[in-house]
CSV table of C-alpha atoms and ligand atoms in Angstrom, one decimal:
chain,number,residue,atom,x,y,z
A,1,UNK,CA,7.8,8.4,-46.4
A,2,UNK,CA,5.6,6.6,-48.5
A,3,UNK,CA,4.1,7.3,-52.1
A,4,UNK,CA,1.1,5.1,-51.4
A,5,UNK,CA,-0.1,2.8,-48.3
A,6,UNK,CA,-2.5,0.2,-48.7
A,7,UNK,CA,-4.3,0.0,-45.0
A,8,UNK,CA,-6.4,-3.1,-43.7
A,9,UNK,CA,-5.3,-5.5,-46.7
A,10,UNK,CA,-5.8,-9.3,-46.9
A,11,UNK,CA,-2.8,-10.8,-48.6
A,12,UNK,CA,-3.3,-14.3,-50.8
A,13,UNK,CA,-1.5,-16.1,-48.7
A,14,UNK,CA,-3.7,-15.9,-45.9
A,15,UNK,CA,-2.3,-12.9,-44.1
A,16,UNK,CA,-5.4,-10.4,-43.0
A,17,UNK,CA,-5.2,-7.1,-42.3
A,18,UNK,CA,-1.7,-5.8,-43.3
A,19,UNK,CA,-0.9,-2.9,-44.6
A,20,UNK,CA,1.3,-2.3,-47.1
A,21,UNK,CA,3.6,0.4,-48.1
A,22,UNK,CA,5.3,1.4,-51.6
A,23,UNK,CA,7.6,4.0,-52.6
A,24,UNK,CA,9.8,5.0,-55.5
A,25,UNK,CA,8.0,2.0,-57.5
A,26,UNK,CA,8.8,-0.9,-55.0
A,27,UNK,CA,6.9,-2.4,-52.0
A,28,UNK,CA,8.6,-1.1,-49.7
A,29,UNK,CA,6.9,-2.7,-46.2
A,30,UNK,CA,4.4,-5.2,-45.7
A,31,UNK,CA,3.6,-4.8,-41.6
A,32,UNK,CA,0.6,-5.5,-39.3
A,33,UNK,CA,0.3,-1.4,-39.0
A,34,UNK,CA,2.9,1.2,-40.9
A,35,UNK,CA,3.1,4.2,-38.4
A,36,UNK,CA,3.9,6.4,-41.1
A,37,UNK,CA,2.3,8.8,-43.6
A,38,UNK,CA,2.5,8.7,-47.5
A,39,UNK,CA,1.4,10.7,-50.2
A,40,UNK,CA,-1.9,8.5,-50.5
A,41,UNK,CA,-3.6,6.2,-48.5
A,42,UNK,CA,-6.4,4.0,-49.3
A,43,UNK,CA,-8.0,1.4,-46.6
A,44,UNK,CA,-9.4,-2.1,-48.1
A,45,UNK,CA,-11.1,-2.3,-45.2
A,46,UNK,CA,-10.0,-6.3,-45.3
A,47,UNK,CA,-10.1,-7.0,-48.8
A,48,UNK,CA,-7.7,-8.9,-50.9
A,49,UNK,CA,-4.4,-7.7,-52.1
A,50,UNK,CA,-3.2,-9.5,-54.9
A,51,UNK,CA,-0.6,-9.2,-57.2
A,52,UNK,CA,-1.7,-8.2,-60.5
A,53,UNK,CA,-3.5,-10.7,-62.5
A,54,UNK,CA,-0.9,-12.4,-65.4
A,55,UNK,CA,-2.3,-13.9,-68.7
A,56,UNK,CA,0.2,-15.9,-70.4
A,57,UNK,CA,-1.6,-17.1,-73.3
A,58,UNK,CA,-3.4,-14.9,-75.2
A,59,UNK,CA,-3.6,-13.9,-79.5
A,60,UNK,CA,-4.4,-10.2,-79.4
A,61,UNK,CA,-4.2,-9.9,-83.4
A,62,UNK,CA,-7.3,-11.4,-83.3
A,63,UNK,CA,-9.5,-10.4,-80.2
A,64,UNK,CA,-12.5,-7.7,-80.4
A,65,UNK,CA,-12.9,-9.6,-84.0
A,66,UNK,CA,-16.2,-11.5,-83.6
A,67,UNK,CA,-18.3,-11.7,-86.4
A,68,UNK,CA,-16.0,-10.5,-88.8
A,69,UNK,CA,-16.1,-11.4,-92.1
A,70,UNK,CA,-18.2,-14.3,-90.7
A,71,UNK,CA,-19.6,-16.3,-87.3
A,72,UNK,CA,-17.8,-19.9,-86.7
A,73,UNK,CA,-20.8,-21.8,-87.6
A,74,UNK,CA,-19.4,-24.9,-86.7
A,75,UNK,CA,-17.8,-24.0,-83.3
A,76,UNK,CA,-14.3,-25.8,-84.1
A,77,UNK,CA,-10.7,-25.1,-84.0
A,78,UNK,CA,-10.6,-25.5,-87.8
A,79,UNK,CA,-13.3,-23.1,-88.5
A,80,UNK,CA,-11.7,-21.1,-86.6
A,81,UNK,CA,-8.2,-21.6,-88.3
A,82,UNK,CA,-10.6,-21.2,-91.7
A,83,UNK,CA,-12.0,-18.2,-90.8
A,84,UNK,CA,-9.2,-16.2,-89.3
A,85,UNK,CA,-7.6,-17.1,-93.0
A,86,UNK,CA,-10.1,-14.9,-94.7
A,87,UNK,CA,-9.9,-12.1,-92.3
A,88,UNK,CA,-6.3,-11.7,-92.5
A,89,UNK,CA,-6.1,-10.3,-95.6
A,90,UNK,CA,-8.6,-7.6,-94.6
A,91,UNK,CA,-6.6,-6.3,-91.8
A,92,UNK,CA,-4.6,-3.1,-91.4
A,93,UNK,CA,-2.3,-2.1,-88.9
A,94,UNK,CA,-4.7,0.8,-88.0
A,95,UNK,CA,-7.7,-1.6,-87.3
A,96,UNK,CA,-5.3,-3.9,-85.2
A,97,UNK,CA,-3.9,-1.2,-83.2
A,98,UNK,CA,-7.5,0.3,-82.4
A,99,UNK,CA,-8.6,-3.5,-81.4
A,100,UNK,CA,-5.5,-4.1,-79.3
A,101,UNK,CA,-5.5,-0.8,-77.4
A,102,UNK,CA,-9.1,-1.3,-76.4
A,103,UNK,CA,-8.7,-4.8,-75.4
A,104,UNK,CA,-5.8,-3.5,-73.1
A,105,UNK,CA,-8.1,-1.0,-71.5
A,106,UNK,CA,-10.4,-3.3,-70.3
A,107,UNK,CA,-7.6,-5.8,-68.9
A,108,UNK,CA,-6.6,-2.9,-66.6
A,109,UNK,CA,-9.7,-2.6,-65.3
A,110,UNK,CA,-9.5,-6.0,-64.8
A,111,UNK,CA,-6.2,-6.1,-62.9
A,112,UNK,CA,-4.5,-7.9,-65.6
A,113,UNK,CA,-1.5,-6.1,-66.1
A,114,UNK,CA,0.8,-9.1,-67.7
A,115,UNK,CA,0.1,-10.4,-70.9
A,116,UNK,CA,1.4,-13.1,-73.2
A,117,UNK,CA,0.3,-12.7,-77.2
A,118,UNK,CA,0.8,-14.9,-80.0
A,119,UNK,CA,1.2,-13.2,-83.1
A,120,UNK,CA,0.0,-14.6,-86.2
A,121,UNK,CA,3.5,-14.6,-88.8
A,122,UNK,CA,2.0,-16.6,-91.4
A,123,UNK,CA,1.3,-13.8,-93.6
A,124,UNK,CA,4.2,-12.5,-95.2
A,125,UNK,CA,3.1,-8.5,-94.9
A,126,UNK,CA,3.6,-8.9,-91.4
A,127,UNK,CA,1.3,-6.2,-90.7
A,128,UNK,CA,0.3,-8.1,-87.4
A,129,UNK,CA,3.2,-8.2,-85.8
A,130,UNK,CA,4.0,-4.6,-86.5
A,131,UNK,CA,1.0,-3.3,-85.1
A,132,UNK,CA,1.6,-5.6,-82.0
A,133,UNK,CA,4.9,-4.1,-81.9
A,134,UNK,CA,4.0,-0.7,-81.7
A,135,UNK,CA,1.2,-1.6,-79.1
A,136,UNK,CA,3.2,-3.4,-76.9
A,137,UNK,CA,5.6,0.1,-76.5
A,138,UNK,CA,2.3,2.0,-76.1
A,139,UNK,CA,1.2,-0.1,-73.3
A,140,UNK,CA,4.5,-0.2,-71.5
A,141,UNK,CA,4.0,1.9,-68.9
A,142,UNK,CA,0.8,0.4,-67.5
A,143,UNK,CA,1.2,-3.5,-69.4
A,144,UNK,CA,3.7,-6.0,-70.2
A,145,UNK,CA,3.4,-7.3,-73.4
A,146,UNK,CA,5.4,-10.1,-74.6
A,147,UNK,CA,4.9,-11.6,-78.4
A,148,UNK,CA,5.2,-15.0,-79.5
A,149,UNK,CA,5.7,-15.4,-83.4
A,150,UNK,CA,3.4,-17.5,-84.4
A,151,UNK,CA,3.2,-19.7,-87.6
A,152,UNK,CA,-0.8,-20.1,-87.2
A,153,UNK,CA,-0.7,-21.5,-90.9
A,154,UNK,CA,2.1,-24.0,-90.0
A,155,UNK,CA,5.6,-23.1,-89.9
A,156,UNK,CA,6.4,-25.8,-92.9
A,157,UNK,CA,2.6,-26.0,-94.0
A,158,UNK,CA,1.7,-22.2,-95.0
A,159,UNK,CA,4.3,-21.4,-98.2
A,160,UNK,CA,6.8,-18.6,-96.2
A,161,UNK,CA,5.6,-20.1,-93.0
A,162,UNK,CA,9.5,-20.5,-91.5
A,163,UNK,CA,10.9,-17.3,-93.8
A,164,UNK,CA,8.3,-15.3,-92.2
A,165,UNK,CA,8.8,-16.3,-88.5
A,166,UNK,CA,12.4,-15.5,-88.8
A,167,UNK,CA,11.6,-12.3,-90.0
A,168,UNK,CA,9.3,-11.5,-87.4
A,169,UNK,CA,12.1,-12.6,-84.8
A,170,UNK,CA,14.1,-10.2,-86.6
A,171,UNK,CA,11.1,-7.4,-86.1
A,172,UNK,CA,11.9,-7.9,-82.2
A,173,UNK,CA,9.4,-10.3,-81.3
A,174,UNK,CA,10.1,-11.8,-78.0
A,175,UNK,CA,9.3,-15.7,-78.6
A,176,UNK,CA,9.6,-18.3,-81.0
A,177,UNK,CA,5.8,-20.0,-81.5
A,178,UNK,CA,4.9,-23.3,-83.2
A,179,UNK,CA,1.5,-25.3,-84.1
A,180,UNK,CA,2.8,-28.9,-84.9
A,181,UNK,CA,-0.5,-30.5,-84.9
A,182,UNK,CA,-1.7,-28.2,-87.8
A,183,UNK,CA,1.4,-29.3,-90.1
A,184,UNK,CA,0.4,-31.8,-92.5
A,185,UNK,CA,1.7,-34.8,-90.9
A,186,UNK,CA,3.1,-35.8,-87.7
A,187,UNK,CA,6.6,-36.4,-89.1
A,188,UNK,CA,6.3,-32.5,-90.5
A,189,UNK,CA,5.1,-31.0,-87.2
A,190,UNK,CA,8.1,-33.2,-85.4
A,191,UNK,CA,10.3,-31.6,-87.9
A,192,UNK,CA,8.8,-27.9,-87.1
A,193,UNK,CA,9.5,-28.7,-82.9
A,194,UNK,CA,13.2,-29.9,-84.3
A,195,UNK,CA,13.7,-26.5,-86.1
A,196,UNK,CA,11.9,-24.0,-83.6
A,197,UNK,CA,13.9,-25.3,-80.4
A,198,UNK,CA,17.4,-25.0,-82.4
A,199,UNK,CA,16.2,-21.5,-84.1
A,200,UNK,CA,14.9,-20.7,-79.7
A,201,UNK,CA,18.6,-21.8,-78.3
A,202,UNK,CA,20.2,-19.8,-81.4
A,203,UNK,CA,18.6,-16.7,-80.7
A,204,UNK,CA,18.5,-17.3,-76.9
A,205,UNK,CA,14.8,-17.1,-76.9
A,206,UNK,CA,12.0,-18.7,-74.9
A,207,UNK,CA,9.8,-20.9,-76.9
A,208,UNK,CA,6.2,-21.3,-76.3
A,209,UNK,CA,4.1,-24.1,-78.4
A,210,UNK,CA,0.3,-24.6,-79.7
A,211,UNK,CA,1.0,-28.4,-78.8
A,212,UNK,CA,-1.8,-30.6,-79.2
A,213,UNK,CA,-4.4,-28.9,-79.1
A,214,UNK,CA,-6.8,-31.9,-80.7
A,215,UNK,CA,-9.0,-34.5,-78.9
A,216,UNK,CA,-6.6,-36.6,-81.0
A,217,UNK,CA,-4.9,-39.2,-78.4
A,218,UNK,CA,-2.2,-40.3,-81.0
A,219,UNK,CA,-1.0,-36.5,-81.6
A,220,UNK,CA,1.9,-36.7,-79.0
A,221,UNK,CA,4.4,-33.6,-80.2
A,222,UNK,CA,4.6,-32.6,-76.5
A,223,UNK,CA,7.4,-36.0,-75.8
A,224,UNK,CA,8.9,-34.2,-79.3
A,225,UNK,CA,8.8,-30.4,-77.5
A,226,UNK,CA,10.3,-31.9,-73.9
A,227,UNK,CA,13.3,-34.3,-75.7
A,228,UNK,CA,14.1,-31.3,-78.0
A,229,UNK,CA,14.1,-28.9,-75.0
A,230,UNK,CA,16.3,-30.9,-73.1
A,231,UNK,CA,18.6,-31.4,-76.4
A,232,UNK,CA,19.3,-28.0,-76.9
A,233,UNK,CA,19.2,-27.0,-72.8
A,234,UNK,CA,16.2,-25.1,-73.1
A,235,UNK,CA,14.7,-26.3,-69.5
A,236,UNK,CA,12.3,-24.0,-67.9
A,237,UNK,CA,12.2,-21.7,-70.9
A,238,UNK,CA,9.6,-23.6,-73.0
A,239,UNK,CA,5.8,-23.7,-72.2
A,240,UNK,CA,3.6,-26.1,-73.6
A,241,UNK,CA,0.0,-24.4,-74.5
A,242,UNK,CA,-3.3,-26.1,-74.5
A,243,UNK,CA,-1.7,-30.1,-74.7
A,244,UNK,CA,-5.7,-31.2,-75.0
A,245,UNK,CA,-4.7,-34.5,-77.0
A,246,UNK,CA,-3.2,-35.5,-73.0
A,247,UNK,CA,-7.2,-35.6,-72.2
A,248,UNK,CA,-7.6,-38.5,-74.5
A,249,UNK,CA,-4.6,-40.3,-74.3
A,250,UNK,CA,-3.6,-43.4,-72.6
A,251,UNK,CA,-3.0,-43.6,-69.0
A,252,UNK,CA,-0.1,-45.9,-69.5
A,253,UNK,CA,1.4,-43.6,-71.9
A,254,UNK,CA,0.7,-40.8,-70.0
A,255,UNK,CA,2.6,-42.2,-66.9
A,256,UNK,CA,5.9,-41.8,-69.0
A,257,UNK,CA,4.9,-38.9,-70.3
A,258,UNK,CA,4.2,-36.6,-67.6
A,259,UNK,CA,8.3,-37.2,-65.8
A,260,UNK,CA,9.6,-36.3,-69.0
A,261,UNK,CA,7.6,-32.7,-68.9
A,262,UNK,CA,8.9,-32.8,-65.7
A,263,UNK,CA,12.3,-33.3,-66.5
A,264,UNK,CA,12.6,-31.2,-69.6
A,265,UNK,CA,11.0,-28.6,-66.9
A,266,UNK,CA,7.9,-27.3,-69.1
A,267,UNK,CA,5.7,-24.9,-68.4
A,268,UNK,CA,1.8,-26.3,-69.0
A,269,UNK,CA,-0.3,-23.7,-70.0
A,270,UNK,CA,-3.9,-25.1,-70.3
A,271,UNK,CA,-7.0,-22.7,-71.7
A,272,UNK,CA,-10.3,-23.8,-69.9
A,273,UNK,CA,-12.4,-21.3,-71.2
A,274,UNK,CA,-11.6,-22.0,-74.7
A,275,UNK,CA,-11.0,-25.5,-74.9
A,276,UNK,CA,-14.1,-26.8,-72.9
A,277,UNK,CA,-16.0,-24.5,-76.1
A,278,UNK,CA,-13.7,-26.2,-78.5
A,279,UNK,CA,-12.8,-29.3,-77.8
A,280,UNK,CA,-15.0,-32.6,-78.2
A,281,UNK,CA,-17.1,-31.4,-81.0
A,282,UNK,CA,-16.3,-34.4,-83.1
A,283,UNK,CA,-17.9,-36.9,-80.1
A,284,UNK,CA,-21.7,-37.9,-79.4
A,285,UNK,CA,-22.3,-38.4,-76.2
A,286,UNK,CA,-19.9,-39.3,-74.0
A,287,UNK,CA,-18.5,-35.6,-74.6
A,288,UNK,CA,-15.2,-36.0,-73.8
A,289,UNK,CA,-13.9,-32.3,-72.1
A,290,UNK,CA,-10.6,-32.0,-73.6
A,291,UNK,CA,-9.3,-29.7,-70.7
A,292,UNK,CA,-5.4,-31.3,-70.2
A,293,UNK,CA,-4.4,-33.2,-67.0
A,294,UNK,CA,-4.2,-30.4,-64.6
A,295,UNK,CA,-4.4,-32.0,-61.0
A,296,UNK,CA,-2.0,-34.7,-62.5
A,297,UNK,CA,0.4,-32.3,-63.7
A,298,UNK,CA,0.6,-30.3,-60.6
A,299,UNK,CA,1.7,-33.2,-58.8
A,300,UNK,CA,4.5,-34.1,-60.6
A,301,UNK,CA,5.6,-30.5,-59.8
A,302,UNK,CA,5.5,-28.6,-63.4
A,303,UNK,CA,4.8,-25.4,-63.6
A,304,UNK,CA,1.0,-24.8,-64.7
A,305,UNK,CA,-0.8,-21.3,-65.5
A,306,UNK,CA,-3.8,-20.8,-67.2
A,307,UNK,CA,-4.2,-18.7,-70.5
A,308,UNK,CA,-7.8,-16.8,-71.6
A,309,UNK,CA,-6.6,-17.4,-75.4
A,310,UNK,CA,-9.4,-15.7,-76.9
A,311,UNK,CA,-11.4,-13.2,-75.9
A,312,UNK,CA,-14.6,-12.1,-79.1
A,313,UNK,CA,-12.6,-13.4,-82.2
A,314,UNK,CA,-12.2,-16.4,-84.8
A,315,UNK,CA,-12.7,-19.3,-82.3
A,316,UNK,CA,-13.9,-17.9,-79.2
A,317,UNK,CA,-17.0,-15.2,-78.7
A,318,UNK,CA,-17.5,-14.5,-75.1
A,319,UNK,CA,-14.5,-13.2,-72.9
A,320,UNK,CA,-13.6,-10.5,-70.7
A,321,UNK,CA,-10.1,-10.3,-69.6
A,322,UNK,CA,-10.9,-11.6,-66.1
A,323,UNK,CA,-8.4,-14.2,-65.4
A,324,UNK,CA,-11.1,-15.0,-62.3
A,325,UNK,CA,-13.4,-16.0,-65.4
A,326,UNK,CA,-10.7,-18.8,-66.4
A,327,UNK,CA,-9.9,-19.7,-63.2
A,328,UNK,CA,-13.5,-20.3,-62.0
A,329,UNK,CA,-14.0,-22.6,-65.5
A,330,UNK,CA,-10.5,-24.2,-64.1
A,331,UNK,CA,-12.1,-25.3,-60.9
A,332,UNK,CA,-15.1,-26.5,-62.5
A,333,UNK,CA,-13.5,-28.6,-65.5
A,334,UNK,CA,-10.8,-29.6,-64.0
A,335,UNK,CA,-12.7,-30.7,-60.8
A,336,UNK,CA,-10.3,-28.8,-58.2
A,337,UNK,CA,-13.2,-28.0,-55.9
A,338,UNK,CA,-10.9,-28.4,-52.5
A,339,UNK,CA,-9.9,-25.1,-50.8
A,340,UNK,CA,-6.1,-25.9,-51.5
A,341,UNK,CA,-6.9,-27.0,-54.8
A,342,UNK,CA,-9.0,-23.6,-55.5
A,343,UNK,CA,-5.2,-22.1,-53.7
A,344,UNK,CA,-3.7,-23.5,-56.5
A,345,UNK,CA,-5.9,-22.1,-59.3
A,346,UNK,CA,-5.5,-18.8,-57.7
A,347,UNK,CA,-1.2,-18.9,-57.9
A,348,UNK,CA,-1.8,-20.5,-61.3
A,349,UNK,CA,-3.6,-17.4,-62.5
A,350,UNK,CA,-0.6,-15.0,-60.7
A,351,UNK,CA,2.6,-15.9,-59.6
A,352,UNK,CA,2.5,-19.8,-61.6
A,353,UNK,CA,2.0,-17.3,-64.5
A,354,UNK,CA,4.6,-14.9,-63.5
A,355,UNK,CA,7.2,-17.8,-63.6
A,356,UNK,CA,5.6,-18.9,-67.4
A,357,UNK,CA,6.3,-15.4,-67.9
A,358,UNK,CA,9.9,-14.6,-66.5
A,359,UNK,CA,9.0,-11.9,-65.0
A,360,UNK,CA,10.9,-9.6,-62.8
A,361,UNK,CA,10.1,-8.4,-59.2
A,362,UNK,CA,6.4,-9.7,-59.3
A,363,UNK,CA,4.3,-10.6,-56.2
A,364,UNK,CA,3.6,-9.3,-53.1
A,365,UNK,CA,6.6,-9.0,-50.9
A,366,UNK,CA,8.5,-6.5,-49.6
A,367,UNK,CA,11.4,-5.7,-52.8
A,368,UNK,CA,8.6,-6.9,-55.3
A,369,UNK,CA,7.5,-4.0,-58.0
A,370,UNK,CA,4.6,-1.8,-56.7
A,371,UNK,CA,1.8,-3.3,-58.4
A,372,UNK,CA,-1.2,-4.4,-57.0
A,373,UNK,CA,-5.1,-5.3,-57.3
A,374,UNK,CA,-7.6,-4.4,-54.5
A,375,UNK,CA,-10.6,-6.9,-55.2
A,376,UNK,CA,-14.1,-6.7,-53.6
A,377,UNK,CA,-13.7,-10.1,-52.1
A,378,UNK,CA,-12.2,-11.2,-48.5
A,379,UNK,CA,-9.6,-13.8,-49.6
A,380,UNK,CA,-8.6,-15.7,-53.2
A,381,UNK,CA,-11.6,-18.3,-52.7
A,382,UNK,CA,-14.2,-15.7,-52.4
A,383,UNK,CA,-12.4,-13.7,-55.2
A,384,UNK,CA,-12.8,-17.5,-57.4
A,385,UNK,CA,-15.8,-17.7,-56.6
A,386,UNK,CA,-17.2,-14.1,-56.9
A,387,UNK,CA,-15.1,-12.6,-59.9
A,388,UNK,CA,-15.2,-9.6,-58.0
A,389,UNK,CA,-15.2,-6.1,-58.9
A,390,UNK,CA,-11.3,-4.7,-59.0
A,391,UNK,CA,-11.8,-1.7,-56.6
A,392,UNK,CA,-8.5,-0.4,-57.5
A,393,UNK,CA,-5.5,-1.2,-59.5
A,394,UNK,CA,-1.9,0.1,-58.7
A,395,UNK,CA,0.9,0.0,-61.5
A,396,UNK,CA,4.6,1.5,-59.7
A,397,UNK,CA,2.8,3.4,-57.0
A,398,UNK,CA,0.3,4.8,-58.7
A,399,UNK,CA,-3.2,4.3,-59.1
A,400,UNK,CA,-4.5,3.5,-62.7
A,401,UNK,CA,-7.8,2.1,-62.3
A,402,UNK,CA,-10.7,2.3,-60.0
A,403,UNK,CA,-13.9,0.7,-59.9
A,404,UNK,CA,-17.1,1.7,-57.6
A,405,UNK,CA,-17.8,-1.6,-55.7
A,406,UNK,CA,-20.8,-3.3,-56.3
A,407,UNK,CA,-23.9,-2.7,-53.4
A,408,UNK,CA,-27.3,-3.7,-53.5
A,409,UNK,CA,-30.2,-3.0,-51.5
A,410,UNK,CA,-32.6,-5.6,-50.4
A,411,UNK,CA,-36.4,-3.7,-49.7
A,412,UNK,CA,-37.5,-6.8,-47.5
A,413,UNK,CA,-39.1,-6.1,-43.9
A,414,UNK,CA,-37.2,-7.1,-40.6
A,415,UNK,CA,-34.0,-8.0,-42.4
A,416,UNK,CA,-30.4,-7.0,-43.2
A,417,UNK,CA,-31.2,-4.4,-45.8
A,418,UNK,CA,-28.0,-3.7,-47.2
A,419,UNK,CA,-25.9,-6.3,-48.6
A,420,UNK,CA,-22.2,-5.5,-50.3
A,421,UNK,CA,-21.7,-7.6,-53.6
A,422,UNK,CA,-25.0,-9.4,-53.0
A,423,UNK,CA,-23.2,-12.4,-52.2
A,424,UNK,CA,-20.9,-12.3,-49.3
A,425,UNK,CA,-23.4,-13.8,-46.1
A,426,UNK,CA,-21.8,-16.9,-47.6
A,427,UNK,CA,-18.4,-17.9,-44.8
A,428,UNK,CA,-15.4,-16.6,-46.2
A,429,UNK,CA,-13.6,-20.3,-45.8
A,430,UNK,CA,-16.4,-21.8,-47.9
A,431,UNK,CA,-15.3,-24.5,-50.8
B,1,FE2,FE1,-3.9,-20.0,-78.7
């Protein structure tokens, strides 16, 4: 007996027409057909199953805050950093709740159901992170929350900066956060790596870094974050975010660099969306993109997932909690048009993630969590492609979201006059 079958499914990994079977909140089989009934059934009629969609770099203090007090005029990170500074002592835990909640709505709908959030710590109230707090138990039972404290001022730049991350540690948030290229030198944002690893192996904490994120070829804390996280024996529980500066830098340099991330066993976290809005807007033209070395760093076998960041706030106003959306910019930026390459992208915005993440029992075998995404699409490069519609999305069993597909109609004599999506006469295998 099953709580829930999922008939006819496409699975990422090229799989097609599975079905799949969950019960008391696990997958429970995965076969061509389950003779067996359940307490629901729905047929994707050879759609794609995926695993939920994971975002693990995200700052969800801020999002759903465009425009206030003021627009970034100038479109740059420091704006940003400027104008987030004057907010902040506006907010109120009601206001960030309200923002967060309704932010996490939509990422259901979405299929994201795993979410990593920075936290800004820099001001000493703390009223961010216990809002965030109180949202991340709210969401539980449909979303995984996990908070980074983060010193957005500069853990030795903003006046408490270190007092209050320690505090917000203390609060219960999850992970210990940094910015070293916003400290006021290099030496001081070497020194903040120093002290953020030893306070991460202290409290046996993960550690996840703003590192680099500058066109700046000379700002080179991510060799600081790798020999620190192999000093304290922090491998594979650090991530690296955004580590733009690697764009610019030089190749030499970069060919020692990239088997030290390797060794110290980081996890890359790059933010297309916002960085190909961000980045470069000191250069004429050439423009340089400021996206980091994704194909590069694939090869050498770390660990990349891909972050939204921003979604209507400070520094970035579009967004829409569709991890397709920062996958599709991936592909584009980053160049990865091949089919495996797209392949990649697709694992990069799930199960690459999941690993970023930690996270228990995710993905789409049999003993994995029962949570799943039905998408309007035939397999993960139509879904890249398409940003489909999520026709359904299952959290333990149970269906918490559904979507009516997309259909047109075409009024056009002697043709096809129905067309689902609009866009699928395209072959599925297409790259
Ligand atoms: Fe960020």
């Amino acid at each position: 007996m099953f709580d829930l079958i999922v008939r006819n499914a496409n699975l990422p990994d090229g799989r097609q027409g599975f079905d799949i079977g969950l019960a008391g909140g696990r997958i429970t089989a995965i076969e061509k057909r389950i003779h067996a009934v359940a307490g629901e059934e729905i047929d994707a009629t050879g759609r794609l199953v995926s695993p939920p969609f994971c975002d693990p770099h995200f700052h969800m203090d801020a999002t759903l805050s465009l425009g206030m007090p003021r627009m970034n005029m100038s479109g740059t990170l420091l704006e940003g950093i400027a104008l987030w500074g004057e907010l902040r002592p506006l907010l109120t835990k009601e206001a960030l709740v309200d923002r967060a909640l309704r932010y996490c709505d939509l990422a259901v709908s979405q299929g994201l159901l795993f979410i990593r959030s920075h936290v800004d710590t820099s001001d000493p109230r703390l009223v961010t992170a216990e809002a965030l707090i109180e949202v991340r138990e709210r969401v539980a039972p449909y979303i995984t929350l996990q908070l980074v404290a983060f010193p957005q001022d500069g853990y030795y730049r903003a006046a408490e900066g270190a007092k209050s991350l320690e505090r917000a540690l203390d609060m219960g948030i999850d992970i210990v956060g940094g910015i070293p290229h916003f400290e006021r030198t290099m030496d001081e944002g070497r020194l903040s790596l120093e002290a953020l690893c030893r306070i991460a192996a202290e409290r046996g904490l993960p550690v996840d870094i703003h590192c680099d994120e500058t066109d700046d070829p000379m700002s080179r804390h991510i060799e600081t974050l790798a020999a620190e996280t192999i000093r304290y024996g922090l491998q594979g529980r650090v991530a690296g975010s955004h580590l733009t500066s690697m764009h610019s830098m030089d190749n030499y340099y970069v060919s020692k660099l990239i088997p030290l991330m390797a060794e110290a066993q980081i996890n890359v976290i790059p933010n297309p969306l916002i960085n190909i809005m961000l980045q470069g807007r000191h250069d004429t033209y050439p423009k340089r993109r400021g996206l980091t070395r994704v194909r590069e760093l694939m090869a050498a076998g770390l660990n990349v997932s891909f972050g939204q960041d921003c979604t209507m706030d400070p520094w970035y106003s579009m967004g829409s909690a569709d991890m397709l959306e920062v996958g599709h910019m991936a592909i584009h930026v980053a160049q990865m048009s091949g089919i495996e390459d797209k392949k990649q992208v697709f694992d990069a915005l799930t199960i690459n993630s999941a690993k970023t993440m930690g996270l228990d029992g995710y993905g789409l075998e049999v003993g994995c969590k029962a949570d799943l995404v039905i998408l309007q699409a035939a397999d993960v490069i139509e879904a890249l492609r398409l940003k489909p519609t999520r026709l359904c999305v299952v959290k333990g069993g149970k269906v918490i979201s559904r979507s009516a597909p997309r259909i047109g109609e075409l009024f056009l004599a002697g043709r096809p006059n129905r067309i689902d999506s609009g866009l699928d006469y395209v072959p599925k295998t297409s790259s």
